[in-house]
Amino acid sequence: MFEARLCRDVNDASRAIQRVYLLLLLLHTLAASLVWGINTLFLLDAGLSNGEAFGANACFTAGMVLFEVPTGVVADTRGRRTSYLLGTLTLTISTLLYLVMWQISAPFWAWGVASVLLGLGFTFFSGAVEAWLVDALRSSGYTGELDPVFARGEIVEGIAMLGGSVAGGAIAQATDLGVPYVLRAAVLAIAFGCAFVMMRDVGFTPRAGDHPLREVRRVLVSSIRDGFGAPPVRWIMLAAPFTSGVSFYAFYAMQPYLLELWGDPHAFGIAGLAAAIVAGAQIAGGFAVPLLGRSFRRRTSVLLIGTLVSTLVLVAIGFVQSFAAVLVLLVLWALVFAVMTPIRQAYLNGLVEPERRATLLSLDSLLGSSGGIVIQPALGRAADVWSYPTSYAIGAAIQALALPFVWLARRERAVSDPMANEGAPR
């Protein structure tokens, strides 16, 4: 039933657009995931403490906060394709800079600067690719729900992350921690070439803006007005600092924590296992989204229950200190997060105007990143002073602060809240 309905909503043009979208996601995620499983170990091997390592991650998220809106303006004025190409180029340069600093054991301040540059690279992606997909699909005559499309993206990202994280951990163990960063730069170069040839702004006409600073101010003001002025958007975005900030830490802290539970600080393959588990959960979560359309009537119901379950899982990780048990809990946490992501994307995109889509989505990403600036180093310091389990328990308490905002969003009954199956229970 679901597949038949989906096929009626898809034409050749929209299929081609989705293929390009999925290819770009595949390459971008593969490049990133080659180092996701070992990133914290890479920073610690460079001589940083836990607090400094997560401080460097906080600088990365600070870079995202600083540049989210300006790069969103680039996507909304110069084009989504331009934004993607600039992001790929910036990430390649910052990745190679990371490699050089690791080799020379650079001081913390240098890692902070490089991490800000890395954050700049990622902001060119956030919002731009998603906005490109939605505008191009609508222009092609696609009339279906966005959830299945984003779910497919989640599956492809999961496959790329699974392959990349396992390969990155195995390669690091067979060679050294620097080789995955070299491979990452190579894959980014391939992604640049594919986007240059295949990606075109469809359904959106890039426009020359005013003076850059005035354009940033104009678009930022209108995006804040449209975002915070619309209660359904406002409440969901205000929940982001708590969920995103904690999720960043929960993922990256799992690498050294699993090694601690395993008892071998050099078992880099075990560290890659954490990223591989999250990748597998992403694949399963993508397949689960259509089933949720038959089980829930509203998207905010999924978001509310998912946030609650995720919080409880983090509490459990804080109290259960067994390698096998923590792995099981990590699977559950990642699965819940993977299910919520495409549903949240569909909810927000259904409330955003096309001409400001990239910027407002970047504003949403900015809010999520802003939580990471404070939460990541704070929880990293908690791990240094007390332990990893304690830091996870504290993270659960912080994430619980998102629940009231999701509940407020649910009360708004937004036009994008209903899922495809109107007959499903609440």
Short mmCIF file of C-alpha atoms in Angstrom, two decimals, residues 29-401:
data_model
loop_
_atom_site.label_atom_id
_atom_site.label_comp_id
_atom_site.label_asym_id
_atom_site.label_seq_id
_atom_site.Cartn_x
_atom_site.Cartn_y
_atom_site.Cartn_z
CA THR A 29 28.60 11.23 5.11
CA LEU A 30 31.26 8.75 4.00
CA ALA A 31 33.91 11.47 4.16
CA ALA A 32 32.78 12.64 7.58
CA SER A 33 32.33 9.16 9.07
CA LEU A 34 35.84 8.01 8.21
CA VAL A 35 36.96 9.97 11.28
CA TRP A 36 33.79 9.98 13.42
CA GLY A 37 34.74 6.75 15.14
CA ILE A 38 38.21 7.95 16.07
CA ASN A 39 37.90 11.75 16.31
CA THR A 40 38.02 11.94 20.11
CA LEU A 41 40.90 9.44 20.22
CA PHE A 42 42.68 11.52 17.54
CA LEU A 43 42.42 14.64 19.73
CA LEU A 44 43.52 12.79 22.85
CA ASP A 45 46.46 11.29 20.94
CA ALA A 46 47.46 14.83 19.97
CA GLY A 47 47.96 15.58 23.66
CA LEU A 48 44.62 17.13 24.61
CA SER A 49 42.74 16.24 27.80
CA ASN A 50 39.05 15.24 27.80
CA GLY A 51 38.10 18.81 28.66
CA GLU A 52 40.31 20.21 25.89
CA ALA A 53 39.11 17.63 23.35
CA PHE A 54 35.49 18.53 23.94
CA GLY A 55 36.56 22.17 24.12
CA ALA A 56 37.83 21.77 20.56
CA ASN A 57 34.47 20.24 19.66
CA ALA A 58 32.81 23.24 21.30
CA CYS A 59 34.90 25.52 19.07
CA PHE A 60 33.60 23.52 16.12
CA THR A 61 30.01 24.13 17.21
CA ALA A 62 30.86 27.78 17.92
CA GLY A 63 31.99 28.04 14.31
CA MET A 64 28.66 26.62 13.24
CA VAL A 65 26.83 29.17 15.39
CA LEU A 66 28.87 32.06 13.98
CA PHE A 67 28.49 31.08 10.35
CA GLU A 68 25.13 29.29 10.12
CA VAL A 69 23.14 32.35 9.12
CA PRO A 70 25.77 33.95 6.81
CA THR A 71 26.22 30.69 4.92
CA GLY A 72 22.44 30.26 4.85
CA VAL A 73 22.28 33.66 3.16
CA VAL A 74 24.84 32.43 0.64
CA ALA A 75 22.54 29.50 -0.17
CA ASP A 76 19.46 31.74 -0.40
CA THR A 77 21.14 34.39 -2.58
CA ARG A 78 24.02 32.81 -4.50
CA GLY A 79 22.50 29.35 -4.73
CA ARG A 80 22.43 26.00 -2.96
CA ARG A 81 25.00 24.53 -5.39
CA THR A 82 27.47 27.31 -4.64
CA SER A 83 27.02 26.72 -0.92
CA TYR A 84 27.68 22.98 -1.29
CA LEU A 85 30.83 23.53 -3.34
CA LEU A 86 32.21 26.08 -0.87
CA GLY A 87 31.47 23.71 2.01
CA THR A 88 33.31 20.83 0.35
CA LEU A 89 36.35 22.99 -0.36
CA THR A 90 36.44 24.41 3.20
CA LEU A 91 36.12 20.97 4.78
CA THR A 92 38.97 19.61 2.66
CA ILE A 93 41.31 22.42 3.75
CA SER A 94 40.35 22.18 7.44
CA THR A 95 40.73 18.37 7.41
CA LEU A 96 44.27 18.65 6.09
CA LEU A 97 44.96 21.33 8.72
CA TYR A 98 43.81 18.91 11.42
CA LEU A 99 46.26 16.34 10.09
CA VAL A 100 49.19 18.76 10.19
CA MET A 101 48.38 19.86 13.77
CA TRP A 102 48.22 16.24 14.92
CA GLN A 103 51.65 15.60 13.47
CA ILE A 104 53.22 18.60 15.25
CA SER A 105 51.22 18.25 18.53
CA ALA A 106 49.78 21.75 18.15
CA PRO A 107 48.61 23.73 21.20
CA PHE A 108 44.94 23.89 22.16
CA TRP A 109 44.37 27.38 20.72
CA ALA A 110 45.40 26.12 17.28
CA TRP A 111 42.91 23.26 17.52
CA GLY A 112 40.27 25.83 18.45
CA VAL A 113 40.96 27.91 15.35
CA ALA A 114 40.98 24.87 13.05
CA SER A 115 37.78 23.59 14.62
CA VAL A 116 36.03 26.91 13.94
CA LEU A 117 37.09 26.59 10.31
CA LEU A 118 35.76 23.03 10.27
CA GLY A 119 32.46 24.33 11.63
CA LEU A 120 32.36 26.90 8.82
CA GLY A 121 32.66 24.09 6.30
CA PHE A 122 29.72 22.17 7.73
CA THR A 123 27.49 25.26 7.85
CA PHE A 124 27.65 25.50 4.07
CA PHE A 125 25.89 22.11 4.00
CA SER A 126 23.33 22.54 6.76
CA GLY A 127 20.08 23.79 5.31
CA ALA A 128 21.42 24.20 1.76
CA VAL A 129 21.18 20.59 0.55
CA GLU A 130 17.87 20.03 2.30
CA ALA A 131 16.48 23.26 0.82
CA TRP A 132 17.78 22.27 -2.62
CA LEU A 133 15.99 18.92 -2.41
CA VAL A 134 12.63 20.30 -1.26
CA ASP A 135 12.54 23.12 -3.83
CA ALA A 136 13.64 20.86 -6.66
CA LEU A 137 11.07 18.18 -5.78
CA ARG A 138 8.22 20.69 -5.67
CA SER A 139 9.34 22.13 -9.00
CA SER A 140 9.42 18.66 -10.56
CA GLY A 141 5.78 18.04 -9.66
CA TYR A 142 6.40 15.70 -6.75
CA THR A 143 3.24 15.57 -4.62
CA GLY A 144 4.14 12.96 -2.03
CA GLU A 145 5.11 13.25 1.61
CA LEU A 146 8.65 14.37 2.46
CA ASP A 147 9.08 11.86 5.29
CA PRO A 148 9.87 8.90 2.97
CA VAL A 149 12.41 10.97 1.03
CA PHE A 150 14.21 12.08 4.16
CA ALA A 151 13.96 8.51 5.46
CA ARG A 152 15.75 7.26 2.33
CA GLY A 153 18.40 9.87 3.01
CA GLU A 154 18.67 8.56 6.55
CA ILE A 155 19.18 5.03 5.22
CA VAL A 156 21.88 6.13 2.76
CA GLU A 157 23.62 8.16 5.48
CA GLY A 158 23.49 5.12 7.73
CA ILE A 159 25.05 2.88 5.08
CA ALA A 160 27.79 5.44 4.40
CA MET A 161 28.40 5.96 8.10
CA LEU A 162 28.53 2.22 8.74
CA GLY A 163 31.09 1.65 6.01
CA GLY A 164 33.08 4.76 6.80
CA SER A 165 33.24 4.32 10.58
CA VAL A 166 34.19 0.63 10.39
CA ALA A 167 36.78 1.34 7.70
CA GLY A 168 38.14 4.35 9.59
CA GLY A 169 38.62 2.38 12.80
CA ALA A 170 40.16 -0.59 11.02
CA ILE A 171 42.48 1.57 8.92
CA ALA A 172 43.58 3.56 11.98
CA GLN A 173 44.38 0.35 13.85
CA ALA A 174 46.30 -1.09 10.89
CA THR A 175 48.20 2.14 10.15
CA ASP A 176 47.79 5.19 12.39
CA LEU A 177 45.14 7.74 13.40
CA GLY A 178 46.12 10.14 10.61
CA VAL A 179 45.40 7.97 7.56
CA PRO A 180 41.56 8.23 7.81
CA TYR A 181 41.91 12.02 7.61
CA VAL A 182 43.86 11.70 4.36
CA LEU A 183 41.10 9.47 2.95
CA ARG A 184 38.47 11.92 4.12
CA ALA A 185 40.09 14.72 2.10
CA ALA A 186 40.15 12.44 -0.96
CA VAL A 187 36.44 11.58 -0.72
CA LEU A 188 35.59 15.26 -0.29
CA ALA A 189 37.44 15.99 -3.53
CA ILE A 190 35.25 13.39 -5.29
CA ALA A 191 32.12 14.95 -3.76
CA PHE A 192 33.18 18.36 -5.09
CA GLY A 193 33.51 16.96 -8.60
CA CYS A 194 30.11 15.21 -8.49
CA ALA A 195 28.31 18.30 -7.19
CA PHE A 196 30.01 20.52 -9.76
CA VAL A 197 28.76 18.32 -12.60
CA MET A 198 25.37 17.05 -11.35
CA MET A 199 23.91 19.61 -8.94
CA ARG A 200 21.81 22.43 -10.41
CA ASP A 201 19.52 24.89 -8.64
CA VAL A 202 16.06 23.67 -9.72
CA GLY A 203 12.88 25.34 -8.48
CA PHE A 204 14.92 28.18 -7.02
CA THR A 205 16.53 31.14 -8.78
CA PRO A 206 19.65 32.51 -7.10
CA ARG A 207 19.43 36.27 -6.68
CA ALA A 208 22.07 38.90 -6.21
CA GLY A 209 21.62 40.40 -2.80
CA ASP A 210 22.45 43.75 -1.27
CA HIS A 211 25.72 44.43 0.53
CA PRO A 212 26.67 41.13 2.26
CA LEU A 213 26.32 42.44 5.83
CA ARG A 214 23.02 44.18 5.08
CA GLU A 215 21.79 41.03 3.34
CA VAL A 216 22.72 38.90 6.36
CA ARG A 217 20.90 41.31 8.65
CA ARG A 218 17.81 41.44 6.42
CA VAL A 219 17.50 37.69 6.03
CA LEU A 220 18.34 37.04 9.68
CA VAL A 221 15.64 39.46 10.86
CA SER A 222 13.03 37.94 8.55
CA SER A 223 14.05 34.39 9.50
CA ILE A 224 13.87 35.16 13.22
CA ARG A 225 10.49 36.78 12.67
CA ASP A 226 9.20 33.84 10.67
CA GLY A 227 10.82 31.30 12.96
CA PHE A 228 10.25 32.65 16.45
CA GLY A 229 7.09 34.45 15.38
CA ALA A 230 5.48 31.14 14.42
CA PRO A 231 4.85 29.13 17.63
CA PRO A 232 5.03 25.64 15.99
CA VAL A 233 8.47 26.47 14.60
CA ARG A 234 9.62 28.34 17.69
CA TRP A 235 8.97 25.54 20.17
CA ILE A 236 10.66 22.86 18.08
CA MET A 237 13.71 25.05 17.49
CA LEU A 238 14.00 25.95 21.19
CA ALA A 239 14.20 22.24 22.03
CA ALA A 240 17.22 21.84 19.72
CA PRO A 241 19.98 23.22 22.02
CA PHE A 242 19.23 20.58 24.65
CA THR A 243 18.83 17.58 22.35
CA SER A 244 21.62 18.44 19.89
CA GLY A 245 24.12 19.57 22.49
CA VAL A 246 23.74 16.37 24.49
CA SER A 247 23.69 14.13 21.41
CA PHE A 248 27.03 15.55 20.21
CA TYR A 249 28.63 14.67 23.52
CA ALA A 250 26.89 11.30 23.86
CA PHE A 251 28.21 10.17 20.49
CA TYR A 252 31.80 11.36 20.75
CA ALA A 253 32.27 10.40 24.42
CA MET A 254 31.17 6.87 23.58
CA GLN A 255 34.49 6.25 21.78
CA PRO A 256 36.82 6.54 24.81
CA TYR A 257 34.13 5.19 27.15
CA LEU A 258 33.83 1.93 25.19
CA LEU A 259 37.61 1.58 25.18
CA GLU A 260 37.59 2.11 28.94
CA LEU A 261 34.96 -0.61 29.38
CA TRP A 262 36.82 -2.90 26.95
CA GLY A 263 40.10 -2.41 28.81
CA ASP A 264 42.36 -1.64 25.85
CA PRO A 265 43.01 2.06 25.04
CA HIS A 266 44.48 1.16 21.63
CA ALA A 267 41.58 -0.96 20.32
CA PHE A 268 40.57 1.64 17.73
CA GLY A 269 38.30 -0.88 16.02
CA ILE A 270 36.15 -0.95 19.17
CA ALA A 271 35.91 2.84 19.07
CA GLY A 272 34.75 2.62 15.46
CA LEU A 273 32.09 0.19 16.65
CA ALA A 274 30.24 3.05 18.34
CA ALA A 275 29.90 4.93 15.06
CA ALA A 276 29.00 1.70 13.24
CA ILE A 277 26.18 1.03 15.70
CA VAL A 278 24.80 4.52 15.19
CA ALA A 279 25.04 3.97 11.43
CA GLY A 280 23.14 0.69 11.61
CA ALA A 281 20.48 2.38 13.72
CA GLN A 282 20.16 5.12 11.09
CA ILE A 283 19.43 2.49 8.44
CA ALA A 284 16.84 0.77 10.62
CA GLY A 285 15.36 4.12 11.62
CA GLY A 286 14.92 5.12 7.99
CA PHE A 287 12.99 1.93 7.26
CA ALA A 288 10.87 2.46 10.39
CA VAL A 289 9.54 5.90 9.37
CA PRO A 290 6.77 4.58 7.03
CA LEU A 291 5.63 2.23 9.81
CA LEU A 292 5.30 5.17 12.19
CA GLY A 293 2.95 6.78 9.69
CA ARG A 294 0.58 3.90 10.35
CA SER A 295 1.07 3.98 14.12
CA PHE A 296 0.95 7.68 14.92
CA ARG A 297 -1.32 10.43 13.70
CA ARG A 298 0.98 13.33 14.51
CA ARG A 299 4.68 13.98 14.06
CA THR A 300 5.00 15.77 17.38
CA SER A 301 3.78 12.62 19.13
CA VAL A 302 6.78 10.76 17.72
CA LEU A 303 9.11 13.60 18.72
CA LEU A 304 7.75 13.78 22.26
CA ILE A 305 7.91 10.04 22.92
CA GLY A 306 11.30 9.76 21.20
CA THR A 307 12.82 12.55 23.31
CA LEU A 308 11.52 10.94 26.50
CA VAL A 309 12.83 7.47 25.59
CA SER A 310 16.20 8.88 24.53
CA THR A 311 16.51 10.69 27.87
CA LEU A 312 15.76 7.52 29.81
CA VAL A 313 18.36 5.60 27.80
CA LEU A 314 21.02 8.18 28.69
CA VAL A 315 20.08 7.75 32.35
CA ALA A 316 20.56 4.00 31.98
CA ILE A 317 23.98 4.46 30.34
CA GLY A 318 24.94 6.51 33.38
CA PHE A 319 24.14 3.67 35.77
CA VAL A 320 25.01 0.50 33.81
CA GLN A 321 28.77 0.01 33.54
CA SER A 322 28.94 -3.13 31.39
CA PHE A 323 30.41 -3.16 27.89
CA ALA A 324 27.64 -5.37 26.45
CA ALA A 325 24.85 -3.49 28.22
CA VAL A 326 26.17 -0.10 27.11
CA LEU A 327 26.33 -1.36 23.52
CA VAL A 328 22.67 -2.41 23.68
CA LEU A 329 21.68 0.96 25.15
CA LEU A 330 23.69 2.74 22.47
CA VAL A 331 21.75 0.86 19.79
CA LEU A 332 18.44 1.92 21.33
CA TRP A 333 19.55 5.54 21.75
CA ALA A 334 20.76 5.75 18.16
CA LEU A 335 17.62 4.08 16.80
CA VAL A 336 15.33 6.55 18.54
CA PHE A 337 17.40 9.49 17.33
CA ALA A 338 17.42 8.13 13.76
CA VAL A 339 13.63 7.76 13.73
CA MET A 340 13.06 11.30 14.97
CA THR A 341 15.39 13.04 12.51
CA PRO A 342 13.43 12.68 9.21
CA ILE A 343 10.13 13.30 10.99
CA ARG A 344 11.47 16.52 12.49
CA GLN A 345 12.79 17.55 9.06
CA ALA A 346 9.39 17.00 7.44
CA TYR A 347 7.66 18.92 10.26
CA LEU A 348 9.86 22.01 9.89
CA ASN A 349 10.00 22.02 6.07
CA GLY A 350 6.21 22.00 5.97
CA LEU A 351 6.21 25.34 7.80
CA VAL A 352 9.00 27.17 5.93
CA GLU A 353 8.65 29.49 2.92
CA PRO A 354 10.90 28.52 -0.05
CA GLU A 355 12.71 31.86 -0.35
CA ARG A 356 13.92 31.66 3.24
CA ARG A 357 14.11 27.90 3.61
CA ALA A 358 17.91 27.51 3.73
CA THR A 359 18.39 30.41 6.14
CA LEU A 360 15.66 29.35 8.54
CA LEU A 361 16.89 25.76 8.52
CA SER A 362 20.37 27.14 9.20
CA LEU A 363 18.91 29.12 12.11
CA ASP A 364 17.49 25.89 13.48
CA SER A 365 20.90 24.25 13.11
CA LEU A 366 22.48 27.29 14.79
CA LEU A 367 20.30 26.83 17.85
CA GLY A 368 21.22 23.16 18.04
CA SER A 369 24.90 23.98 17.73
CA SER A 370 24.69 26.71 20.37
CA GLY A 371 23.80 24.09 22.95
CA GLY A 372 26.94 22.17 22.08
CA ILE A 373 29.18 25.17 22.81
CA VAL A 374 28.34 24.98 26.51
CA ILE A 375 27.17 21.39 26.96
CA GLN A 376 30.07 19.52 25.33
CA PRO A 377 32.96 21.03 27.32
CA ALA A 378 30.86 20.98 30.51
CA LEU A 379 30.12 17.27 30.16
CA GLY A 380 33.72 16.62 29.09
CA ARG A 381 34.88 18.32 32.28
CA ALA A 382 32.40 16.20 34.26
CA ALA A 383 33.98 13.09 32.72
CA ASP A 384 37.44 14.32 33.76
CA VAL A 385 36.39 15.15 37.33
CA TRP A 386 34.00 12.27 37.97
CA SER A 387 33.51 9.68 35.22
CA TYR A 388 31.91 9.00 31.86
CA PRO A 389 28.80 7.42 33.45
CA THR A 390 28.26 10.51 35.59
CA SER A 391 28.57 12.76 32.56
CA TYR A 392 25.89 10.72 30.75
CA ALA A 393 23.53 11.03 33.72
CA ILE A 394 24.04 14.79 33.76
CA GLY A 395 23.46 14.86 30.00
CA ALA A 396 20.12 13.09 30.48
CA ALA A 397 19.02 15.79 32.93
CA ILE A 398 19.95 18.49 30.42
CA GLN A 399 18.15 16.79 27.55
CA ALA A 400 14.99 16.46 29.64
CA LEU A 401 14.69 20.26 29.42
#
